């Protein structure tokens, strides 16, 4: 039975379960198959990294609170978080990894002190 590389179509020789003629063809094939998933993951990761960096910069600058509008102007995207915690007192803490904040009245964002 004649077998060909799944990527380039070159005839295969060797093991019966061989699917690709070399590592380059295997990598190209798998990257193409996972492109959509990888693009989505890359987009989400970039948004989380940007949000984290913005919150970290606010802590480093000693800014304890800011309006949602000013935070959005810095590039913060409120749709990307890693965790939401509801306290017994009814407050909602939102986190991007270890950087947390609470939304207060008047659309202000109060930063939570980072855990050391």
Coordinates of C-alpha atoms in Angstrom, one line a residue:
X1 CA 0.0 0.0 0.0
X2 CA 1.5 3.4 -1.0
X3 CA 1.4 6.1 1.6
X4 CA 2.1 9.8 1.2
X5 CA 3.0 12.6 3.6
X6 CA -0.1 14.3 4.9
X7 CA 1.5 17.8 4.2
X8 CA 3.4 17.7 1.0
X9 CA 2.4 14.4 -0.6
X10 CA 5.9 12.9 -0.8
X11 CA 5.8 9.0 -0.8
X12 CA 6.7 7.7 2.7
X13 CA 9.1 4.9 3.4
X14 CA 9.7 3.3 6.8
X15 CA 7.3 2.6 9.6
X16 CA 3.7 1.7 8.8
X17 CA 2.3 4.4 11.0
X18 CA 4.4 7.2 9.6
X19 CA 2.3 10.2 8.5
X20 CA 4.9 12.8 7.6
X21 CA 8.2 12.8 5.6
X22 CA 10.0 15.0 8.2
X23 CA 9.6 17.2 11.2
X24 CA 9.1 20.3 9.1
X25 CA 6.0 18.8 7.4
X26 CA 4.6 17.6 10.7
X27 CA 5.0 21.1 12.3
X28 CA 3.5 22.8 9.3
X29 CA 0.5 20.5 9.2
X30 CA -0.1 20.8 13.0
X31 CA 0.3 24.6 13.0
X32 CA -2.2 24.9 10.2
X33 CA -4.7 22.6 11.9
X34 CA -4.4 24.5 15.2
X35 CA -4.3 28.1 13.8
X36 CA -7.8 29.1 14.7
X37 CA -7.5 27.9 18.3
X38 CA -4.0 29.4 18.6
X39 CA -5.2 32.8 17.4
X40 CA -8.1 32.9 19.9
X41 CA -5.7 31.9 22.7
X42 CA -3.2 34.5 21.6
X43 CA -5.9 37.2 21.6
X44 CA -7.1 36.3 25.1
X45 CA -3.6 36.0 26.5
X46 CA -2.6 39.4 25.0
X47 CA -5.7 41.1 26.6
X48 CA -5.0 39.5 30.0
X49 CA -1.3 40.5 29.8
X50 CA -2.3 44.1 28.9
X51 CA -4.8 44.3 31.7
X52 CA -2.3 42.8 34.2
X53 CA 0.4 45.3 33.1
X54 CA -2.0 48.3 33.5
X55 CA -3.1 47.2 37.0
X56 CA 0.6 46.6 38.0
X57 CA 1.6 50.0 36.7
X58 CA -1.1 51.6 38.8
X59 CA 0.2 49.8 41.9
X60 CA 3.8 50.8 41.1
X61 CA 2.7 54.5 40.6
X62 CA 0.8 54.4 44.0
X63 CA -2.5 55.1 42.4
X64 CA -5.2 53.5 44.7
X65 CA -8.2 54.2 42.5
X66 CA -9.3 55.4 39.1
X67 CA -12.4 55.9 37.1
X68 CA -13.4 53.1 34.7
X69 CA -13.3 55.6 31.8
X70 CA -9.6 56.6 32.5
X71 CA -8.7 52.9 32.9
X72 CA -10.3 52.1 29.6
X73 CA -8.4 55.0 28.0
X74 CA -5.2 53.3 29.2
X75 CA -6.3 50.2 27.2
X76 CA -7.9 48.1 30.0
X77 CA -10.5 45.7 28.7
X78 CA -13.1 44.9 31.4
X79 CA -14.2 41.7 29.5
X80 CA -10.9 39.9 30.3
X81 CA -10.5 38.7 33.9
X82 CA -9.1 35.5 35.4
X83 CA -11.3 35.3 38.5
X84 CA -14.3 36.9 40.2
X85 CA -14.8 36.5 43.9
X86 CA -18.0 37.3 45.8
X87 CA -17.3 38.1 49.5
X88 CA -19.7 37.3 52.3
X89 CA -20.4 41.0 52.7
X90 CA -21.6 41.1 49.0
X91 CA -18.7 42.8 47.4
X92 CA -17.4 41.5 44.1
X93 CA -13.6 41.3 43.7
X94 CA -12.3 41.0 40.2
X95 CA -8.8 39.7 39.5
X96 CA -6.3 39.6 36.6
X97 CA -4.0 36.9 38.1
X98 CA -2.9 38.4 41.4
X99 CA -4.0 42.0 40.6
X100 CA -7.4 42.7 42.0
X101 CA -9.9 45.5 42.1
X102 CA -13.4 46.4 43.3
X103 CA -15.9 48.5 41.3
X104 CA -17.4 51.2 43.6
X105 CA -20.1 53.7 43.2
X106 CA -19.5 56.5 40.7
X107 CA -17.9 54.0 38.3
X108 CA -14.6 54.1 40.2
X109 CA -12.2 51.2 40.5
X110 CA -10.5 50.6 43.8
X111 CA -7.3 48.6 43.6
X112 CA -6.8 45.8 46.1
X113 CA -3.3 45.5 47.7
X114 CA -1.3 42.8 45.9
X115 CA -0.5 39.7 47.9
X116 CA 3.2 39.4 48.6

